[in-house]
């Protein structure tokens, strides 16, 4: 596939910070993406023409209100939902915490009115062992405070997925929420969220008859939106987290809530002026919301093309890695029968000197990471996600996560593989590598 035209709608150039005299290639798009030109334009125009308070009656305020409404419609259309079910947030962390906080509050309020399903019970949450920290850490905090019970279901070492039967087996009388990410940020593995939702939904009528709390389903779709077809109707979820900077938008986010306030409860964490129907008060960040809406519009029109392009380049990357390093390459994100994001390649080059961080430190061209950006301070410790998926410790220590983007080309891949070759040769003391440095 040829490099996508820079004039094509929704395509972007490589991030400006990685273009200079020494050609560098950015392959850390799972960490963040550069804003698309159309997004930058939408943000700029909103700052100039829609600076008014959206709650104000004069033209600048009404312009802002209209922009926010359009953005809400675009986000809803992008995920197959209703505009009234979209709440704007500061990002994925807030959205995830808002869901957990709401389910905690709802369980406690229901207990006060109807009585607890188990005497002295606190709410029970089910998640999996490879969730993002913005799910894991608030749940661990609640557990440490004695405010909740948590089950971390291990992922299968065969599929790297949270297995549906394991999640069902973890259900208790006081279970109130199952939260499973749609796609893992390190392996790209797609979780069986539709089947989880279907099976949990089937449990709820019986639980209602037994006067047990209904179980809601939440999915953090931060990594999937913009790379994978996401439809809340097909997923069957009650909550879905959306993160703008993962799909060429600004660093804000949104939360989808099915039947917000009527079918599915939501409780605010903040209190103020009543914006976002009191669920997330505070004067709306109109320019960033405008940018988020434009990023969603690009996905609506181009998602299939984005996915096809990224998959083709990612597959070429893996072919080149295998051709260059042969049996030394271990593809950490390959699991039989499991789907994964089209842009994600997690691999290790096996060798005692080739820990991921050491390899990256020797790279002149490649800009990437050893795993999740939020774990960048863990030194040479192997990724807990990879270990949970059954990747051996010595292999996991050497892991690199490369994630391609909308503008990544085959030529970029060739440069990266050449760069990795020189880095490996240098670390292993090749005279040829030393003579070229």
CSV table of C-alpha atoms in Angstrom, one decimal:
chain,number,residue,atom,x,y,z
A,1,UNK,CA,0.0,0.0,0.0
A,2,UNK,CA,1.3,3.4,-0.9
A,3,UNK,CA,1.7,6.1,1.7
A,4,UNK,CA,-1.7,7.8,2.3
A,5,UNK,CA,-2.1,11.3,0.7
A,6,UNK,CA,-1.6,14.1,3.2
A,7,UNK,CA,-4.5,15.8,1.6
A,8,UNK,CA,-6.8,12.8,2.2
A,9,UNK,CA,-9.5,13.7,4.8
A,10,UNK,CA,-8.4,12.6,8.3
A,11,UNK,CA,-4.9,11.8,7.3
A,12,UNK,CA,-2.1,13.4,9.3
A,13,UNK,CA,1.6,13.8,8.9
A,14,UNK,CA,4.0,12.3,11.4
A,15,UNK,CA,4.1,14.3,14.6
A,16,UNK,CA,6.2,17.4,14.0
A,17,UNK,CA,8.5,16.5,17.0
A,18,UNK,CA,9.7,13.5,15.2
A,19,UNK,CA,10.6,15.2,11.9
A,20,UNK,CA,14.0,16.8,11.7
A,21,UNK,CA,17.5,16.3,10.3
A,22,UNK,CA,17.7,12.8,11.7
A,23,UNK,CA,14.7,11.0,10.3
A,24,UNK,CA,12.7,9.5,13.2
A,25,UNK,CA,9.6,7.4,13.0
A,26,UNK,CA,6.9,7.6,15.7
A,27,UNK,CA,5.3,4.2,16.5
A,28,UNK,CA,3.7,4.8,19.8
A,29,UNK,CA,0.2,5.7,18.6
A,30,UNK,CA,-1.4,3.6,21.4
A,31,UNK,CA,0.1,6.1,23.9
A,32,UNK,CA,-1.2,9.2,22.1
A,33,UNK,CA,-1.9,10.5,18.6
A,34,UNK,CA,-1.2,13.9,17.1
A,35,UNK,CA,-4.3,16.0,16.5
A,36,UNK,CA,-5.6,15.8,13.0
A,37,UNK,CA,-5.4,19.1,11.0
A,38,UNK,CA,-9.1,19.2,10.9
A,39,UNK,CA,-9.2,18.9,14.7
A,40,UNK,CA,-6.7,21.7,15.1
A,41,UNK,CA,-8.8,23.9,12.8
A,42,UNK,CA,-12.0,23.1,14.7
A,43,UNK,CA,-10.4,24.0,18.1
A,44,UNK,CA,-8.9,27.2,16.7
A,45,UNK,CA,-12.2,28.3,15.2
A,46,UNK,CA,-14.1,27.6,18.4
A,47,UNK,CA,-11.6,29.6,20.4
A,48,UNK,CA,-12.0,32.5,18.0
A,49,UNK,CA,-15.7,32.5,17.3
A,50,UNK,CA,-17.3,30.5,20.1
A,51,UNK,CA,-15.6,31.9,23.2
A,52,UNK,CA,-18.9,32.7,24.9
A,53,UNK,CA,-20.3,30.8,27.8
A,54,UNK,CA,-22.6,28.1,26.3
A,55,UNK,CA,-25.2,29.0,29.0
A,56,UNK,CA,-25.4,32.6,27.8
A,57,UNK,CA,-28.1,33.9,25.4
A,58,UNK,CA,-26.0,36.2,23.2
A,59,UNK,CA,-24.5,35.0,19.9
A,60,UNK,CA,-21.1,33.9,21.1
A,61,UNK,CA,-22.7,31.8,23.8
A,62,UNK,CA,-25.2,30.3,21.5
A,63,UNK,CA,-22.5,29.5,19.0
A,64,UNK,CA,-20.7,27.6,21.7
A,65,UNK,CA,-23.8,25.8,22.6
A,66,UNK,CA,-24.4,24.7,19.0
A,67,UNK,CA,-20.9,23.5,18.6
A,68,UNK,CA,-21.2,21.4,21.8
A,69,UNK,CA,-24.5,19.9,20.5
A,70,UNK,CA,-23.0,19.0,17.1
A,71,UNK,CA,-20.0,17.4,18.8
A,72,UNK,CA,-22.3,15.3,21.0
A,73,UNK,CA,-24.2,14.2,17.9
A,74,UNK,CA,-21.0,13.2,16.2
A,75,UNK,CA,-19.8,11.2,19.2
A,76,UNK,CA,-23.1,9.4,19.5
A,77,UNK,CA,-23.1,8.6,15.7
A,78,UNK,CA,-19.5,7.3,15.9
A,79,UNK,CA,-20.5,4.6,18.5
A,80,UNK,CA,-24.1,4.0,17.4
A,81,UNK,CA,-25.7,5.6,20.5
A,82,UNK,CA,-28.0,8.5,21.2
A,83,UNK,CA,-26.7,12.1,21.7
A,84,UNK,CA,-28.5,12.4,25.1
A,85,UNK,CA,-26.5,9.5,26.4
A,86,UNK,CA,-23.1,11.3,25.9
A,87,UNK,CA,-21.4,13.1,28.8
A,88,UNK,CA,-18.2,15.1,28.2
A,89,UNK,CA,-15.4,14.5,30.7
A,90,UNK,CA,-11.7,15.5,31.1
A,91,UNK,CA,-10.6,12.1,29.7
A,92,UNK,CA,-10.6,8.3,30.2
A,93,UNK,CA,-9.5,8.4,33.8
A,94,UNK,CA,-12.4,10.6,34.8
A,95,UNK,CA,-14.9,8.6,32.8
A,96,UNK,CA,-13.8,5.3,34.3
A,97,UNK,CA,-13.8,6.7,37.8
A,98,UNK,CA,-17.2,8.2,37.2
A,99,UNK,CA,-18.6,4.8,36.4
A,100,UNK,CA,-17.1,3.1,39.4
A,101,UNK,CA,-18.1,5.9,41.7
A,102,UNK,CA,-21.7,5.8,40.4
A,103,UNK,CA,-22.1,2.1,40.8
A,104,UNK,CA,-20.8,2.3,44.4
A,105,UNK,CA,-23.3,5.1,45.1
A,106,UNK,CA,-26.1,3.3,43.4
A,107,UNK,CA,-25.6,0.1,45.3
A,108,UNK,CA,-25.4,1.9,48.7
A,109,UNK,CA,-28.5,3.9,47.9
A,110,UNK,CA,-30.4,0.8,46.8
A,111,UNK,CA,-29.5,-0.9,50.0
A,112,UNK,CA,-30.8,2.0,52.0
A,113,UNK,CA,-34.2,1.8,50.2
A,114,UNK,CA,-34.6,-1.9,49.6
A,115,UNK,CA,-32.2,-3.6,52.0
A,116,UNK,CA,-28.8,-5.2,51.2
A,117,UNK,CA,-28.8,-8.5,49.3
A,118,UNK,CA,-26.4,-9.9,51.9
A,119,UNK,CA,-26.3,-8.6,55.5
A,120,UNK,CA,-23.5,-6.1,55.8
A,121,UNK,CA,-22.6,-6.4,52.1
A,122,UNK,CA,-20.6,-3.9,50.2
A,123,UNK,CA,-20.8,-3.7,46.4
A,124,UNK,CA,-18.8,-6.2,44.4
A,125,UNK,CA,-17.0,-5.3,41.2
A,126,UNK,CA,-15.6,-7.7,38.5
A,127,UNK,CA,-12.8,-6.8,36.2
A,128,UNK,CA,-9.8,-8.5,34.7
A,129,UNK,CA,-6.1,-8.7,35.4
A,130,UNK,CA,-5.0,-6.6,32.4
A,131,UNK,CA,-7.2,-3.5,32.8
A,132,UNK,CA,-5.8,0.0,32.6
A,133,UNK,CA,-4.7,1.6,35.9
A,134,UNK,CA,-7.6,4.0,35.8
A,135,UNK,CA,-9.8,1.0,36.4
A,136,UNK,CA,-7.5,-1.1,38.6
A,137,UNK,CA,-6.3,1.6,41.0
A,138,UNK,CA,-9.7,3.1,42.0
A,139,UNK,CA,-11.0,-0.5,42.6
A,140,UNK,CA,-8.0,-1.4,44.7
A,141,UNK,CA,-8.5,1.8,46.7
A,142,UNK,CA,-12.1,1.0,47.4
A,143,UNK,CA,-11.1,-2.5,48.4
A,144,UNK,CA,-8.4,-1.2,50.8
A,145,UNK,CA,-10.9,1.2,52.3
A,146,UNK,CA,-13.3,-1.7,52.9
A,147,UNK,CA,-15.9,0.1,50.7
A,148,UNK,CA,-16.1,-2.7,48.0
A,149,UNK,CA,-15.1,-6.2,47.1
A,150,UNK,CA,-13.2,-6.8,43.9
A,151,UNK,CA,-12.6,-9.9,41.7
A,152,UNK,CA,-9.7,-9.6,39.2
A,153,UNK,CA,-10.5,-12.4,36.8
A,154,UNK,CA,-7.2,-13.6,35.2
A,155,UNK,CA,-7.0,-13.6,31.4
A,156,UNK,CA,-6.5,-16.9,29.6
A,157,UNK,CA,-2.9,-17.8,28.8
A,158,UNK,CA,-4.2,-19.3,25.5
A,159,UNK,CA,-6.4,-16.4,24.2
A,160,UNK,CA,-5.2,-13.5,26.4
A,161,UNK,CA,-8.8,-12.7,26.8
A,162,UNK,CA,-11.0,-12.5,29.9
A,163,UNK,CA,-13.1,-15.6,29.5
A,164,UNK,CA,-16.9,-15.2,29.7
A,165,UNK,CA,-17.3,-18.3,31.9
A,166,UNK,CA,-14.7,-17.0,34.4
A,167,UNK,CA,-16.6,-13.8,34.7
A,168,UNK,CA,-19.9,-15.5,35.2
A,169,UNK,CA,-18.4,-17.7,37.9
A,170,UNK,CA,-17.2,-14.6,39.8
A,171,UNK,CA,-20.7,-13.2,40.1
A,172,UNK,CA,-22.0,-12.8,43.7
A,173,UNK,CA,-25.3,-11.6,45.1
A,174,UNK,CA,-23.8,-8.2,45.7
A,175,UNK,CA,-22.2,-7.8,42.3
A,176,UNK,CA,-23.1,-4.5,40.7
A,177,UNK,CA,-20.6,-3.9,37.9
A,178,UNK,CA,-18.5,-5.9,35.4
A,179,UNK,CA,-15.9,-3.7,33.7
A,180,UNK,CA,-13.8,-5.2,30.9
A,181,UNK,CA,-11.8,-3.1,28.4
A,182,UNK,CA,-12.7,-3.5,24.8
A,183,UNK,CA,-9.1,-3.8,23.6
A,184,UNK,CA,-5.9,-4.2,25.5
A,185,UNK,CA,-3.4,-1.3,25.1
A,186,UNK,CA,-0.3,-3.5,25.1
A,187,UNK,CA,-1.3,-6.6,23.2
A,188,UNK,CA,-4.2,-5.2,21.2
A,189,UNK,CA,-6.3,-8.2,22.1
A,190,UNK,CA,-10.1,-7.6,21.6
A,191,UNK,CA,-12.1,-8.8,24.6
A,192,UNK,CA,-15.4,-10.7,24.2
A,193,UNK,CA,-17.5,-7.8,25.4
A,194,UNK,CA,-20.6,-8.6,23.4
A,195,UNK,CA,-20.9,-12.1,24.8
A,196,UNK,CA,-20.1,-10.8,28.3
A,197,UNK,CA,-22.9,-8.3,28.0
A,198,UNK,CA,-25.3,-10.8,26.6
A,199,UNK,CA,-24.7,-13.3,29.4
A,200,UNK,CA,-24.8,-10.7,32.2
A,201,UNK,CA,-28.0,-9.2,30.8
A,202,UNK,CA,-29.6,-12.7,30.8
A,203,UNK,CA,-28.9,-13.0,34.5
A,204,UNK,CA,-30.6,-9.7,35.5
A,205,UNK,CA,-34.3,-10.7,35.3
A,206,UNK,CA,-33.7,-13.6,37.8
A,207,UNK,CA,-31.7,-11.3,40.0
A,208,UNK,CA,-34.5,-8.8,40.0
A,209,UNK,CA,-37.0,-11.5,41.1
A,210,UNK,CA,-34.6,-12.4,43.9
A,211,UNK,CA,-34.3,-8.8,44.9
A,212,UNK,CA,-30.6,-8.7,44.0
A,213,UNK,CA,-29.0,-5.6,42.3
A,214,UNK,CA,-28.9,-5.6,38.5
A,215,UNK,CA,-25.4,-5.9,37.1
A,216,UNK,CA,-24.2,-3.2,34.8
A,217,UNK,CA,-21.5,-3.7,32.1
A,218,UNK,CA,-18.9,-1.1,31.4
A,219,UNK,CA,-16.1,-1.2,28.7
A,220,UNK,CA,-13.2,1.1,28.5
A,221,UNK,CA,-12.9,1.6,24.7
A,222,UNK,CA,-10.0,4.0,24.8
A,223,UNK,CA,-7.8,1.9,22.5
A,224,UNK,CA,-10.5,0.7,20.2
A,225,UNK,CA,-12.3,3.8,19.0
A,226,UNK,CA,-10.9,5.0,15.7
A,227,UNK,CA,-9.2,1.7,15.0
A,228,UNK,CA,-12.0,-0.8,15.3
A,229,UNK,CA,-15.7,-0.8,14.6
A,230,UNK,CA,-17.4,0.3,17.9
A,231,UNK,CA,-21.1,0.1,18.2
A,232,UNK,CA,-22.7,0.2,21.7
A,233,UNK,CA,-25.8,-1.6,20.5
A,234,UNK,CA,-23.7,-4.5,19.3
A,235,UNK,CA,-21.5,-4.4,22.4
A,236,UNK,CA,-24.6,-4.4,24.7
A,237,UNK,CA,-22.9,-2.2,27.3
A,238,UNK,CA,-24.4,0.2,29.8
A,239,UNK,CA,-21.3,2.4,29.9
A,240,UNK,CA,-18.5,3.1,27.4
A,241,UNK,CA,-15.4,5.2,27.9
A,242,UNK,CA,-14.2,7.4,25.0
A,243,UNK,CA,-10.7,9.0,25.0
A,244,UNK,CA,-10.0,11.8,22.4
A,245,UNK,CA,-6.3,11.7,22.2
A,246,UNK,CA,-6.3,8.1,21.2
A,247,UNK,CA,-8.0,8.9,17.9
A,248,UNK,CA,-6.3,12.1,16.8
A,249,UNK,CA,-8.5,14.3,19.0
A,250,UNK,CA,-7.7,16.6,21.9
A,251,UNK,CA,-7.0,15.4,25.5
A,252,UNK,CA,-10.5,15.2,26.7
A,253,UNK,CA,-13.0,12.4,26.7
A,254,UNK,CA,-16.6,11.3,27.0
A,255,UNK,CA,-18.7,8.7,28.7
A,256,UNK,CA,-21.6,6.9,27.0
A,257,UNK,CA,-24.4,5.9,29.4
A,258,UNK,CA,-27.3,3.8,28.0
A,259,UNK,CA,-30.5,5.6,28.9
A,260,UNK,CA,-28.7,8.1,31.0
A,261,UNK,CA,-30.5,8.7,34.2
A,262,UNK,CA,-33.6,6.7,33.2
A,263,UNK,CA,-32.3,3.2,32.4
A,264,UNK,CA,-28.8,3.4,33.7
A,265,UNK,CA,-28.0,5.5,36.9
A,266,UNK,CA,-25.1,8.0,37.0
A,267,UNK,CA,-24.1,10.0,40.0
A,268,UNK,CA,-21.9,13.1,39.7
A,269,UNK,CA,-18.5,13.4,41.4
A,270,UNK,CA,-18.6,17.2,41.1
A,271,UNK,CA,-21.2,19.7,42.0
A,272,UNK,CA,-21.6,23.1,40.5
A,273,UNK,CA,-23.5,25.0,37.9
A,274,UNK,CA,-25.6,22.2,36.5
A,275,UNK,CA,-23.9,21.7,33.1
A,276,UNK,CA,-24.2,18.3,31.4
A,277,UNK,CA,-27.5,17.9,33.1
A,278,UNK,CA,-25.8,18.1,36.5
A,279,UNK,CA,-23.9,14.9,35.8
A,280,UNK,CA,-20.6,16.7,35.1
A,281,UNK,CA,-21.0,20.4,36.0
A,282,UNK,CA,-18.5,23.1,35.1
A,283,UNK,CA,-18.5,25.5,32.2
A,284,UNK,CA,-17.9,23.4,29.1
A,285,UNK,CA,-14.5,23.4,27.4
A,286,UNK,CA,-16.0,24.4,24.1
A,287,UNK,CA,-12.8,24.4,21.9
A,288,UNK,CA,-11.7,20.9,23.1
A,289,UNK,CA,-15.2,19.6,22.7
A,290,UNK,CA,-15.3,21.0,19.2
A,291,UNK,CA,-12.1,19.2,18.4
A,292,UNK,CA,-13.4,15.9,19.9
A,293,UNK,CA,-16.5,16.2,17.8
A,294,UNK,CA,-14.4,16.8,14.7
A,295,UNK,CA,-12.2,13.7,15.5
A,296,UNK,CA,-15.4,11.7,15.8
A,297,UNK,CA,-16.6,12.9,12.5
A,298,UNK,CA,-13.4,11.8,10.8
A,299,UNK,CA,-13.9,8.3,12.3
A,300,UNK,CA,-17.5,8.2,11.1
A,301,UNK,CA,-16.4,8.8,7.5
A,302,UNK,CA,-13.0,7.0,7.5
A,303,UNK,CA,-12.8,4.2,10.1
A,304,UNK,CA,-12.8,1.3,7.6
A,305,UNK,CA,-10.0,3.0,5.6
A,306,UNK,CA,-8.0,3.7,8.8
A,307,UNK,CA,-8.3,0.1,9.9
A,308,UNK,CA,-7.4,-1.4,6.6
A,309,UNK,CA,-4.3,0.9,6.2
A,310,UNK,CA,-3.0,0.2,9.7
A,311,UNK,CA,-3.5,-3.5,9.4
A,312,UNK,CA,-1.6,-3.6,6.1
A,313,UNK,CA,1.3,-1.7,7.6
A,314,UNK,CA,1.3,-3.6,10.9
A,315,UNK,CA,1.3,-6.9,9.0
A,316,UNK,CA,4.2,-5.7,6.8
A,317,UNK,CA,6.1,-4.7,10.0
A,318,UNK,CA,5.7,-8.2,11.5
A,319,UNK,CA,6.8,-9.8,8.2
A,320,UNK,CA,9.9,-7.6,8.1
A,321,UNK,CA,10.8,-8.4,11.7
A,322,UNK,CA,10.5,-12.1,11.1
A,323,UNK,CA,12.6,-11.8,7.9
A,324,UNK,CA,15.3,-9.8,9.7
A,325,UNK,CA,15.5,-11.7,13.1
A,326,UNK,CA,14.1,-15.1,12.2
A,327,UNK,CA,13.4,-17.4,15.1
A,328,UNK,CA,14.7,-14.8,17.6
A,329,UNK,CA,11.4,-12.9,17.2
A,330,UNK,CA,8.6,-13.7,19.6
A,331,UNK,CA,5.3,-12.1,18.7
A,332,UNK,CA,3.8,-11.4,22.1
A,333,UNK,CA,0.4,-10.3,20.7
A,334,UNK,CA,-0.3,-13.4,18.6
A,335,UNK,CA,-2.9,-15.7,20.3
A,336,UNK,CA,-4.7,-18.4,18.4
A,337,UNK,CA,-8.3,-17.5,17.4
A,338,UNK,CA,-8.1,-14.1,19.0
A,339,UNK,CA,-8.8,-10.8,17.3
A,340,UNK,CA,-6.6,-7.8,18.0
A,341,UNK,CA,-6.4,-4.2,17.0
A,342,UNK,CA,-5.1,-3.6,13.5
A,343,UNK,CA,-2.3,-1.3,14.5
A,344,UNK,CA,-0.6,-3.1,17.4
A,345,UNK,CA,2.5,-5.2,17.4
A,346,UNK,CA,4.1,-6.4,20.6
A,347,UNK,CA,7.2,-8.5,20.1
A,348,UNK,CA,10.5,-9.5,21.7
A,349,UNK,CA,13.9,-10.0,20.1
A,350,UNK,CA,15.3,-12.8,22.2
A,351,UNK,CA,18.8,-12.4,23.6
A,352,UNK,CA,20.3,-11.8,27.1
A,353,UNK,CA,21.4,-8.2,26.2
A,354,UNK,CA,18.2,-7.2,24.5
A,355,UNK,CA,15.9,-5.9,27.2
A,356,UNK,CA,13.3,-3.6,25.6
A,357,UNK,CA,14.6,-0.4,27.2
A,358,UNK,CA,18.1,-1.2,26.2
A,359,UNK,CA,17.1,-1.7,22.6
A,360,UNK,CA,15.1,1.5,22.5
A,361,UNK,CA,18.0,3.4,24.1
A,362,UNK,CA,20.2,2.4,21.1
A,363,UNK,CA,17.6,3.3,18.5
A,364,UNK,CA,18.2,6.4,16.4
A,365,UNK,CA,15.1,6.3,14.3
A,366,UNK,CA,12.4,4.5,16.3
A,367,UNK,CA,10.3,6.2,18.9
A,368,UNK,CA,8.2,3.7,20.7
A,369,UNK,CA,7.7,2.1,24.2
A,370,UNK,CA,8.1,-1.1,26.0
A,371,UNK,CA,4.4,-1.1,27.0
A,372,UNK,CA,1.8,1.2,28.5
A,373,UNK,CA,3.0,4.8,28.8
A,374,UNK,CA,1.6,5.0,32.4
A,375,UNK,CA,4.1,2.3,33.4
A,376,UNK,CA,7.2,4.0,31.9
A,377,UNK,CA,8.9,4.2,35.4
A,378,UNK,CA,9.0,0.5,36.0
A,379,UNK,CA,12.6,0.1,34.7
A,380,UNK,CA,13.4,-3.4,33.3
A,381,UNK,CA,10.5,-5.1,35.1
A,382,UNK,CA,8.5,-7.2,32.7
A,383,UNK,CA,5.0,-6.1,31.8
A,384,UNK,CA,2.4,-7.5,34.2
A,385,UNK,CA,0.0,-7.6,31.2
A,386,UNK,CA,2.4,-9.9,29.2
A,387,UNK,CA,3.0,-12.1,32.2
A,388,UNK,CA,-0.7,-12.4,32.8
A,389,UNK,CA,-1.1,-13.5,29.2
A,390,UNK,CA,1.4,-16.3,29.7
A,391,UNK,CA,4.5,-14.7,28.0
A,392,UNK,CA,7.6,-16.1,29.8
A,393,UNK,CA,9.5,-13.7,32.0
A,394,UNK,CA,12.7,-13.6,29.9
A,395,UNK,CA,10.7,-12.9,26.8
A,396,UNK,CA,8.5,-10.3,28.4
A,397,UNK,CA,11.6,-8.4,29.6
A,398,UNK,CA,12.6,-7.9,26.0
A,399,UNK,CA,9.2,-6.7,24.9
A,400,UNK,CA,8.6,-3.7,22.6
A,401,UNK,CA,5.2,-2.3,21.7
A,402,UNK,CA,5.0,-0.8,18.3
A,403,UNK,CA,1.7,0.8,17.3
A,404,UNK,CA,1.3,2.3,13.8
A,405,UNK,CA,-0.9,5.2,12.9
A,406,UNK,CA,-2.9,6.6,10.0
A,407,UNK,CA,0.2,8.0,8.3
A,408,UNK,CA,2.7,5.2,8.9
A,409,UNK,CA,4.1,3.8,5.7
A,410,UNK,CA,6.1,0.8,4.5
A,411,UNK,CA,9.1,3.1,4.2
A,412,UNK,CA,8.8,3.9,7.9
A,413,UNK,CA,8.7,0.2,8.7
A,414,UNK,CA,11.9,-0.4,6.6
A,415,UNK,CA,13.6,2.4,8.5
A,416,UNK,CA,12.5,1.0,11.9
A,417,UNK,CA,13.7,-2.5,11.1
A,418,UNK,CA,17.0,-1.2,10.0
A,419,UNK,CA,17.3,0.8,13.2
A,420,UNK,CA,16.4,-2.2,15.3
A,421,UNK,CA,19.1,-4.2,13.5
A,422,UNK,CA,21.8,-1.7,14.3
A,423,UNK,CA,20.6,-1.5,17.9
A,424,UNK,CA,20.7,-5.2,18.4
A,425,UNK,CA,24.1,-5.5,16.7
A,426,UNK,CA,25.5,-2.7,19.0
A,427,UNK,CA,24.2,-4.3,22.2
A,428,UNK,CA,25.6,-7.7,21.2
A,429,UNK,CA,29.0,-6.2,20.4
A,430,UNK,CA,29.1,-6.7,16.7
A,431,UNK,CA,32.3,-5.2,15.2
A,432,UNK,CA,30.3,-4.1,12.2
A,433,UNK,CA,27.9,-2.1,14.4
A,434,UNK,CA,30.7,-0.5,16.3
A,435,UNK,CA,32.4,0.6,13.1
A,436,UNK,CA,29.3,2.4,11.9
A,437,UNK,CA,28.6,4.3,15.1
